[in-house]
Amino acid sequence: MLLHTTIEQLVRNNYVYAMALRHLGIRFFEHPHTTVAELCRRYAWNEQHISSFFADYHRLFRNLSLKEAQSCSIEFLLDFLRHAHRLFVRERLPFIAELIEALPVSPAHKDLIEDLKVLFPLFSEEFILHIHEEEDHFFHYIELLTQAKKEKKPSAGLIFKMQETHIGSFALDHETHDDEMRGIRRLTHNYHIPADAPTNLVVVLSALSDFDKELHLHAQIENEILFPKALRLEQEIRRSFMVHLFPPN
């Protein structure tokens, strides 16, 4: 069934396939009336392989679980969150930016499209800066804590760091970045898809909506799982540090 679906129908039903096509070097809006089978013949793709590729790609974007993250170690959570950051920066943001840039400014949706073309690049720049700051400072601090626990003593770098900061200060700072998508959500009226929206705009709004959900889950993992784990670890290191400085008689 999928093989005989046109590209426009495919991505209109599920925008994730637009990202899968992009990985294959295909911009979906340049082949709206071409079927998947016709693309396979044109580019000498194996039809069975392409069907499996689409299925795997769909599962990949539906495979995150807050419940699973609760039982993970701090080290694993840091790796997971860094991997998510790379996906955001290298995959999601460029994909959505490319779609928005290519949006034709139709009279019916002129204001929305023009505002997206201005607002999304500004959002992307600020979001990437936030990610780098988080990894360079907060994630690095947690790694110093985990290293101190393994070595059973705090390093000089950690001692200095603990004198000027603590997990609570990172948590407060994080709250100011917790809802980066607020402006875009308001602009799009919670990603509402107008009945007369062209396919390009349907894909953009769907991609933005799913990206917002990913960011919400990302923030939940940090706020509800990583921060409490890191706070307990910090308290443990502080106690051991005091014992190290002032051993009991």
PDB file of C-alpha atoms in Angstrom:
ATOM      1  CA  MET A   1       0.000   0.000   0.000  1.00  0.00           C
ATOM      2  CA  LEU A   2       2.775   2.431   0.992  1.00  0.00           C
ATOM      3  CA  LEU A   3       4.616   1.839  -2.296  1.00  0.00           C
ATOM      4  CA  HIS A   4       1.638   3.036  -4.338  1.00  0.00           C
ATOM      5  CA  THR A   5       1.070   6.156  -2.227  1.00  0.00           C
ATOM      6  CA  THR A   6       2.109   9.524  -3.642  1.00  0.00           C
ATOM      7  CA  ILE A   7       4.772  11.445  -1.748  1.00  0.00           C
ATOM      8  CA  GLU A   8       2.294  14.201  -0.926  1.00  0.00           C
ATOM      9  CA  GLN A   9      -0.196  11.724   0.530  1.00  0.00           C
ATOM     10  CA  LEU A  10       2.567   9.973   2.439  1.00  0.00           C
ATOM     11  CA  VAL A  11       3.908  13.044   4.244  1.00  0.00           C
ATOM     12  CA  ARG A  12       0.478  14.621   4.677  1.00  0.00           C
ATOM     13  CA  ASN A  13      -0.626  11.538   6.634  1.00  0.00           C
ATOM     14  CA  ASN A  14       2.622  11.415   8.641  1.00  0.00           C
ATOM     15  CA  TYR A  15       5.250  14.151   8.388  1.00  0.00           C
ATOM     16  CA  VAL A  16       7.942  11.792   9.810  1.00  0.00           C
ATOM     17  CA  TYR A  17       8.225  10.290   6.330  1.00  0.00           C
ATOM     18  CA  ALA A  18       9.349  13.691   5.055  1.00  0.00           C
ATOM     19  CA  MET A  19      12.368  13.377   7.345  1.00  0.00           C
ATOM     20  CA  ALA A  20      12.993   9.824   6.138  1.00  0.00           C
ATOM     21  CA  LEU A  21      12.921  11.024   2.526  1.00  0.00           C
ATOM     22  CA  ARG A  22      15.347  13.811   3.407  1.00  0.00           C
ATOM     23  CA  HIS A  23      17.815  11.160   4.622  1.00  0.00           C
ATOM     24  CA  LEU A  24      17.506   9.586   1.186  1.00  0.00           C
ATOM     25  CA  GLY A  25      18.301  12.912  -0.478  1.00  0.00           C
ATOM     26  CA  ILE A  26      14.701  13.622  -1.492  1.00  0.00           C
ATOM     27  CA  ARG A  27      12.876  16.890  -0.781  1.00  0.00           C
ATOM     28  CA  PHE A  28       9.276  15.743  -0.612  1.00  0.00           C
ATOM     29  CA  PHE A  29       7.797  18.958  -2.020  1.00  0.00           C
ATOM     30  CA  GLU A  30       9.728  18.484  -5.266  1.00  0.00           C
ATOM     31  CA  HIS A  31       7.962  15.149  -5.957  1.00  0.00           C
ATOM     32  CA  PRO A  32       4.356  15.632  -4.734  1.00  0.00           C
ATOM     33  CA  HIS A  33       2.641  13.419  -7.332  1.00  0.00           C
ATOM     34  CA  THR A  34       5.322  10.712  -7.532  1.00  0.00           C
ATOM     35  CA  THR A  35       4.591   7.398  -5.816  1.00  0.00           C
ATOM     36  CA  VAL A  36       7.096   5.649  -3.579  1.00  0.00           C
ATOM     37  CA  ALA A  37       7.304   2.811  -6.111  1.00  0.00           C
ATOM     38  CA  GLU A  38       8.152   5.293  -8.869  1.00  0.00           C
ATOM     39  CA  LEU A  39      10.917   6.792  -6.727  1.00  0.00           C
ATOM     40  CA  CYS A  40      12.282   3.290  -6.128  1.00  0.00           C
ATOM     41  CA  ARG A  41      12.442   2.654  -9.868  1.00  0.00           C
ATOM     42  CA  ARG A  42      13.928   6.082 -10.584  1.00  0.00           C
ATOM     43  CA  TYR A  43      16.731   5.722  -8.028  1.00  0.00           C
ATOM     44  CA  ALA A  44      17.138   1.912  -8.228  1.00  0.00           C
ATOM     45  CA  TRP A  45      16.051   1.413  -4.620  1.00  0.00           C
ATOM     46  CA  ASN A  46      14.977  -1.973  -3.307  1.00  0.00           C
ATOM     47  CA  GLU A  47      11.247  -1.672  -2.557  1.00  0.00           C
ATOM     48  CA  GLN A  48      11.332  -4.038   0.421  1.00  0.00           C
ATOM     49  CA  HIS A  49      14.314  -2.196   1.888  1.00  0.00           C
ATOM     50  CA  ILE A  50      12.563   1.167   1.499  1.00  0.00           C
ATOM     51  CA  SER A  51       9.381  -0.139   3.160  1.00  0.00           C
ATOM     52  CA  SER A  52      11.434  -1.427   6.110  1.00  0.00           C
ATOM     53  CA  PHE A  53      13.384   1.848   6.238  1.00  0.00           C
ATOM     54  CA  PHE A  54      10.180   3.875   6.536  1.00  0.00           C
ATOM     55  CA  ALA A  55       8.827   1.538   9.233  1.00  0.00           C
ATOM     56  CA  ASP A  56      12.061   1.738  11.248  1.00  0.00           C
ATOM     57  CA  TYR A  57      12.174   5.514  10.903  1.00  0.00           C
ATOM     58  CA  HIS A  58       8.620   5.783  12.199  1.00  0.00           C
ATOM     59  CA  ARG A  59       9.436   3.627  15.232  1.00  0.00           C
ATOM     60  CA  LEU A  60      12.572   5.653  15.920  1.00  0.00           C
ATOM     61  CA  PHE A  61      10.504   8.778  16.475  1.00  0.00           C
ATOM     62  CA  ARG A  62       7.999   7.061  18.761  1.00  0.00           C
ATOM     63  CA  ASN A  63      10.400   5.248  21.072  1.00  0.00           C
ATOM     64  CA  LEU A  64      11.050   7.651  23.965  1.00  0.00           C
ATOM     65  CA  SER A  65       9.749   6.779  27.430  1.00  0.00           C
ATOM     66  CA  LEU A  66       9.918   8.783  30.642  1.00  0.00           C
ATOM     67  CA  LYS A  67       9.285   5.596  32.632  1.00  0.00           C
ATOM     68  CA  GLU A  68      12.355   3.897  31.143  1.00  0.00           C
ATOM     69  CA  ALA A  69      14.533   6.900  31.991  1.00  0.00           C
ATOM     70  CA  GLN A  70      13.634   6.703  35.692  1.00  0.00           C
ATOM     71  CA  SER A  71      15.741   3.583  36.245  1.00  0.00           C
ATOM     72  CA  CYS A  72      18.776   4.836  34.315  1.00  0.00           C
ATOM     73  CA  SER A  73      22.080   5.874  35.843  1.00  0.00           C
ATOM     74  CA  ILE A  74      23.224   9.490  35.766  1.00  0.00           C
ATOM     75  CA  GLU A  75      25.965   8.564  33.305  1.00  0.00           C
ATOM     76  CA  PHE A  76      23.450   6.998  30.934  1.00  0.00           C
ATOM     77  CA  LEU A  77      21.089   9.978  31.254  1.00  0.00           C
ATOM     78  CA  LEU A  78      23.894  12.378  30.324  1.00  0.00           C
ATOM     79  CA  ASP A  79      24.731  10.284  27.257  1.00  0.00           C
ATOM     80  CA  PHE A  80      21.050  10.072  26.308  1.00  0.00           C
ATOM     81  CA  LEU A  81      20.503  13.817  26.678  1.00  0.00           C
ATOM     82  CA  ARG A  82      23.660  14.640  24.712  1.00  0.00           C
ATOM     83  CA  HIS A  83      22.475  12.296  21.960  1.00  0.00           C
ATOM     84  CA  ALA A  84      19.110  14.085  21.976  1.00  0.00           C
ATOM     85  CA  HIS A  85      20.907  17.428  21.724  1.00  0.00           C
ATOM     86  CA  ARG A  86      22.806  16.219  18.667  1.00  0.00           C
ATOM     87  CA  LEU A  87      19.564  15.059  17.069  1.00  0.00           C
ATOM     88  CA  PHE A  88      17.948  18.410  17.793  1.00  0.00           C
ATOM     89  CA  VAL A  89      20.838  20.400  16.334  1.00  0.00           C
ATOM     90  CA  ARG A  90      21.776  18.179  13.390  1.00  0.00           C
ATOM     91  CA  GLU A  91      18.407  16.708  12.406  1.00  0.00           C
ATOM     92  CA  ARG A  92      15.274  18.404  13.774  1.00  0.00           C
ATOM     93  CA  LEU A  93      16.234  22.064  13.530  1.00  0.00           C
ATOM     94  CA  PRO A  94      17.783  21.892  10.010  1.00  0.00           C
ATOM     95  CA  PHE A  95      14.841  19.826   8.774  1.00  0.00           C
ATOM     96  CA  ILE A  96      12.225  22.277  10.076  1.00  0.00           C
ATOM     97  CA  ALA A  97      14.287  25.302   8.997  1.00  0.00           C
ATOM     98  CA  GLU A  98      14.532  23.893   5.464  1.00  0.00           C
ATOM     99  CA  LEU A  99      10.772  23.328   5.346  1.00  0.00           C
ATOM    100  CA  ILE A 100       9.972  26.824   6.592  1.00  0.00           C
ATOM    101  CA  GLU A 101      12.437  28.450   4.219  1.00  0.00           C
ATOM    102  CA  ALA A 102      10.816  26.623   1.287  1.00  0.00           C
ATOM    103  CA  LEU A 103       7.246  27.540   2.302  1.00  0.00           C
ATOM    104  CA  PRO A 104       5.514  29.527  -0.453  1.00  0.00           C
ATOM    105  CA  VAL A 105       3.832  32.609   1.003  1.00  0.00           C
ATOM    106  CA  SER A 106       0.218  31.903   0.070  1.00  0.00           C
ATOM    107  CA  PRO A 107      -2.283  34.762   0.531  1.00  0.00           C
ATOM    108  CA  ALA A 108      -4.492  32.691   2.864  1.00  0.00           C
ATOM    109  CA  HIS A 109      -1.661  32.111   5.365  1.00  0.00           C
ATOM    110  CA  LYS A 110       0.653  35.017   4.548  1.00  0.00           C
ATOM    111  CA  ASP A 111       1.055  36.409   8.096  1.00  0.00           C
ATOM    112  CA  LEU A 112       1.684  33.022   9.711  1.00  0.00           C
ATOM    113  CA  ILE A 113       4.258  31.946   7.133  1.00  0.00           C
ATOM    114  CA  GLU A 114       6.121  35.268   7.130  1.00  0.00           C
ATOM    115  CA  ASP A 115       6.250  35.272  10.949  1.00  0.00           C
ATOM    116  CA  LEU A 116       7.565  31.683  10.989  1.00  0.00           C
ATOM    117  CA  LYS A 117      10.302  32.625   8.538  1.00  0.00           C
ATOM    118  CA  VAL A 118      11.447  35.353  10.959  1.00  0.00           C
ATOM    119  CA  LEU A 119      10.810  33.701  14.337  1.00  0.00           C
ATOM    120  CA  PHE A 120      12.128  30.181  13.796  1.00  0.00           C
ATOM    121  CA  PRO A 121      15.751  31.170  12.941  1.00  0.00           C
ATOM    122  CA  LEU A 122      15.835  33.355  16.077  1.00  0.00           C
ATOM    123  CA  PHE A 123      14.465  30.496  18.170  1.00  0.00           C
ATOM    124  CA  SER A 124      17.019  28.059  16.690  1.00  0.00           C
ATOM    125  CA  GLU A 125      19.954  30.342  17.471  1.00  0.00           C
ATOM    126  CA  GLU A 126      18.882  30.842  21.094  1.00  0.00           C
ATOM    127  CA  PHE A 127      18.059  27.161  21.561  1.00  0.00           C
ATOM    128  CA  ILE A 128      21.458  25.981  20.291  1.00  0.00           C
ATOM    129  CA  LEU A 129      23.193  28.485  22.584  1.00  0.00           C
ATOM    130  CA  HIS A 130      21.211  27.117  25.539  1.00  0.00           C
ATOM    131  CA  ILE A 131      22.210  23.545  24.667  1.00  0.00           C
ATOM    132  CA  HIS A 132      25.918  24.440  24.529  1.00  0.00           C
ATOM    133  CA  GLU A 133      25.728  26.291  27.844  1.00  0.00           C
ATOM    134  CA  GLU A 134      23.938  23.374  29.488  1.00  0.00           C
ATOM    135  CA  GLU A 135      26.505  20.828  28.310  1.00  0.00           C
ATOM    136  CA  ASP A 136      29.530  23.017  29.080  1.00  0.00           C
ATOM    137  CA  HIS A 137      28.436  23.894  32.619  1.00  0.00           C
ATOM    138  CA  PHE A 138      25.662  21.728  34.072  1.00  0.00           C
ATOM    139  CA  PHE A 139      26.574  18.422  32.430  1.00  0.00           C
ATOM    140  CA  HIS A 140      30.285  19.018  33.112  1.00  0.00           C
ATOM    141  CA  TYR A 141      29.549  19.685  36.785  1.00  0.00           C
ATOM    142  CA  ILE A 142      27.613  16.421  37.097  1.00  0.00           C
ATOM    143  CA  GLU A 143      30.493  14.536  35.463  1.00  0.00           C
ATOM    144  CA  LEU A 144      32.875  15.989  38.065  1.00  0.00           C
ATOM    145  CA  LEU A 145      30.520  14.740  40.777  1.00  0.00           C
ATOM    146  CA  THR A 146      30.309  11.227  39.320  1.00  0.00           C
ATOM    147  CA  GLN A 147      34.092  11.144  38.957  1.00  0.00           C
ATOM    148  CA  ALA A 148      34.503  12.176  42.609  1.00  0.00           C
ATOM    149  CA  LYS A 149      32.208   9.365  43.717  1.00  0.00           C
ATOM    150  CA  LYS A 150      34.205   6.797  41.748  1.00  0.00           C
ATOM    151  CA  GLU A 151      37.542   8.071  43.060  1.00  0.00           C
ATOM    152  CA  LYS A 152      36.103   8.538  46.584  1.00  0.00           C
ATOM    153  CA  LYS A 153      37.432  12.100  46.772  1.00  0.00           C
ATOM    154  CA  PRO A 154      36.621  15.416  45.050  1.00  0.00           C
ATOM    155  CA  SER A 155      39.094  16.807  42.543  1.00  0.00           C
ATOM    156  CA  ALA A 156      40.529  20.306  42.844  1.00  0.00           C
ATOM    157  CA  GLY A 157      38.306  21.375  39.938  1.00  0.00           C
ATOM    158  CA  LEU A 158      35.209  20.076  41.695  1.00  0.00           C
ATOM    159  CA  ILE A 159      36.146  21.698  45.018  1.00  0.00           C
ATOM    160  CA  PHE A 160      36.423  25.050  43.263  1.00  0.00           C
ATOM    161  CA  LYS A 161      33.185  24.447  41.360  1.00  0.00           C
ATOM    162  CA  MET A 162      31.248  23.486  44.488  1.00  0.00           C
ATOM    163  CA  GLN A 163      32.305  26.705  46.197  1.00  0.00           C
ATOM    164  CA  GLU A 164      30.717  28.862  43.501  1.00  0.00           C
ATOM    165  CA  THR A 165      27.661  26.859  42.470  1.00  0.00           C
ATOM    166  CA  HIS A 166      25.284  23.983  43.223  1.00  0.00           C
ATOM    167  CA  ILE A 167      22.622  21.924  41.501  1.00  0.00           C
ATOM    168  CA  GLY A 168      19.881  24.232  42.766  1.00  0.00           C
ATOM    169  CA  SER A 169      21.316  27.177  40.847  1.00  0.00           C
ATOM    170  CA  PHE A 170      21.325  25.145  37.627  1.00  0.00           C
ATOM    171  CA  ALA A 171      17.720  24.115  38.269  1.00  0.00           C
ATOM    172  CA  LEU A 172      16.612  27.733  38.701  1.00  0.00           C
ATOM    173  CA  ASP A 173      18.414  28.783  35.527  1.00  0.00           C
ATOM    174  CA  HIS A 174      16.903  25.856  33.665  1.00  0.00           C
ATOM    175  CA  GLU A 175      13.372  27.032  34.498  1.00  0.00           C
ATOM    176  CA  THR A 176      13.914  30.150  32.386  1.00  0.00           C
ATOM    177  CA  HIS A 177      14.565  27.920  29.336  1.00  0.00           C
ATOM    178  CA  ASP A 178      11.928  25.316  30.083  1.00  0.00           C
ATOM    179  CA  ASP A 179       9.452  26.474  27.469  1.00  0.00           C
ATOM    180  CA  GLU A 180      11.478  27.642  24.492  1.00  0.00           C
ATOM    181  CA  MET A 181       8.611  26.920  22.116  1.00  0.00           C
ATOM    182  CA  ARG A 182       6.107  29.214  23.828  1.00  0.00           C
ATOM    183  CA  GLY A 183       6.351  31.949  21.189  1.00  0.00           C
ATOM    184  CA  ILE A 184       5.966  29.552  18.269  1.00  0.00           C
ATOM    185  CA  ARG A 185       3.115  27.757  20.016  1.00  0.00           C
ATOM    186  CA  ARG A 186       1.234  31.034  20.387  1.00  0.00           C
ATOM    187  CA  LEU A 187       1.964  32.089  16.830  1.00  0.00           C
ATOM    188  CA  THR A 188       0.586  28.827  15.431  1.00  0.00           C
ATOM    189  CA  HIS A 189      -2.334  28.586  17.904  1.00  0.00           C
ATOM    190  CA  ASN A 190      -0.950  25.348  19.356  1.00  0.00           C
ATOM    191  CA  TYR A 191       0.058  24.097  15.896  1.00  0.00           C
ATOM    192  CA  HIS A 192      -3.509  24.186  14.643  1.00  0.00           C
ATOM    193  CA  ILE A 193      -3.666  22.990  11.030  1.00  0.00           C
ATOM    194  CA  PRO A 194      -6.179  25.041   9.003  1.00  0.00           C
ATOM    195  CA  ALA A 195      -8.536  23.038   6.815  1.00  0.00           C
ATOM    196  CA  ASP A 196      -7.206  24.795   3.700  1.00  0.00           C
ATOM    197  CA  ALA A 197      -3.518  24.451   4.635  1.00  0.00           C
ATOM    198  CA  PRO A 198      -1.262  23.277   1.786  1.00  0.00           C
ATOM    199  CA  THR A 199       0.749  20.112   2.374  1.00  0.00           C
ATOM    200  CA  ASN A 200       3.962  22.062   2.977  1.00  0.00           C
ATOM    201  CA  LEU A 201       2.351  23.946   5.863  1.00  0.00           C
ATOM    202  CA  VAL A 202       0.754  20.753   7.249  1.00  0.00           C
ATOM    203  CA  VAL A 203       4.207  19.157   7.444  1.00  0.00           C
ATOM    204  CA  VAL A 204       5.743  22.245   9.076  1.00  0.00           C
ATOM    205  CA  LEU A 205       3.055  22.476  11.765  1.00  0.00           C
ATOM    206  CA  SER A 206       3.170  18.711  12.408  1.00  0.00           C
ATOM    207  CA  ALA A 207       6.966  18.783  12.715  1.00  0.00           C
ATOM    208  CA  LEU A 208       6.832  21.759  15.090  1.00  0.00           C
ATOM    209  CA  SER A 209       4.191  20.054  17.222  1.00  0.00           C
ATOM    210  CA  ASP A 210       6.216  16.842  17.561  1.00  0.00           C
ATOM    211  CA  PHE A 211       9.410  18.801  18.245  1.00  0.00           C
ATOM    212  CA  ASP A 212       7.594  20.636  21.037  1.00  0.00           C
ATOM    213  CA  LYS A 213       6.529  17.281  22.525  1.00  0.00           C
ATOM    214  CA  GLU A 214      10.123  16.023  22.337  1.00  0.00           C
ATOM    215  CA  LEU A 215      11.360  19.138  24.128  1.00  0.00           C
ATOM    216  CA  HIS A 216       8.703  18.666  26.805  1.00  0.00           C
ATOM    217  CA  LEU A 217       9.819  15.076  27.393  1.00  0.00           C
ATOM    218  CA  HIS A 218      13.451  16.212  27.350  1.00  0.00           C
ATOM    219  CA  ALA A 219      12.676  18.809  30.030  1.00  0.00           C
ATOM    220  CA  GLN A 220      10.771  16.221  32.091  1.00  0.00           C
ATOM    221  CA  ILE A 221      13.749  13.866  32.046  1.00  0.00           C
ATOM    222  CA  GLU A 222      16.028  16.668  33.188  1.00  0.00           C
ATOM    223  CA  ASN A 223      13.687  18.191  35.785  1.00  0.00           C
ATOM    224  CA  GLU A 224      12.082  15.064  37.245  1.00  0.00           C
ATOM    225  CA  ILE A 225      14.910  12.542  36.940  1.00  0.00           C
ATOM    226  CA  LEU A 226      18.335  14.067  36.268  1.00  0.00           C
ATOM    227  CA  PHE A 227      18.094  17.034  38.673  1.00  0.00           C
ATOM    228  CA  PRO A 228      16.961  14.956  41.695  1.00  0.00           C
ATOM    229  CA  LYS A 229      19.613  12.297  41.012  1.00  0.00           C
ATOM    230  CA  ALA A 230      22.297  14.968  40.621  1.00  0.00           C
ATOM    231  CA  LEU A 231      21.153  16.783  43.778  1.00  0.00           C
ATOM    232  CA  ARG A 232      21.392  13.578  45.834  1.00  0.00           C
ATOM    233  CA  LEU A 233      24.834  12.909  44.377  1.00  0.00           C
ATOM    234  CA  GLU A 234      25.975  16.456  45.148  1.00  0.00           C
ATOM    235  CA  GLN A 235      24.782  16.149  48.757  1.00  0.00           C
ATOM    236  CA  GLU A 236      26.609  12.832  49.085  1.00  0.00           C
ATOM    237  CA  ILE A 237      29.841  14.360  47.750  1.00  0.00           C
ATOM    238  CA  ARG A 238      29.514  17.385  50.039  1.00  0.00           C
ATOM    239  CA  ARG A 239      29.145  15.103  53.064  1.00  0.00           C
ATOM    240  CA  SER A 240      32.146  12.995  52.052  1.00  0.00           C
ATOM    241  CA  PHE A 241      34.110  16.172  51.370  1.00  0.00           C
ATOM    242  CA  MET A 242      33.427  17.446  54.908  1.00  0.00           C
ATOM    243  CA  VAL A 243      34.477  14.085  56.342  1.00  0.00           C
ATOM    244  CA  HIS A 244      37.658  14.233  54.257  1.00  0.00           C
ATOM    245  CA  LEU A 245      38.479  17.743  55.580  1.00  0.00           C
ATOM    246  CA  PHE A 246      37.350  17.115  59.136  1.00  0.00           C
ATOM    247  CA  PRO A 247      37.781  13.420  59.908  1.00  0.00           C
ATOM    248  CA  PRO A 248      36.062  12.159  63.075  1.00  0.00           C
ATOM    249  CA  ASN A 249      38.282  11.797  66.140  1.00  0.00           C
TER     250      ASN A 249
END
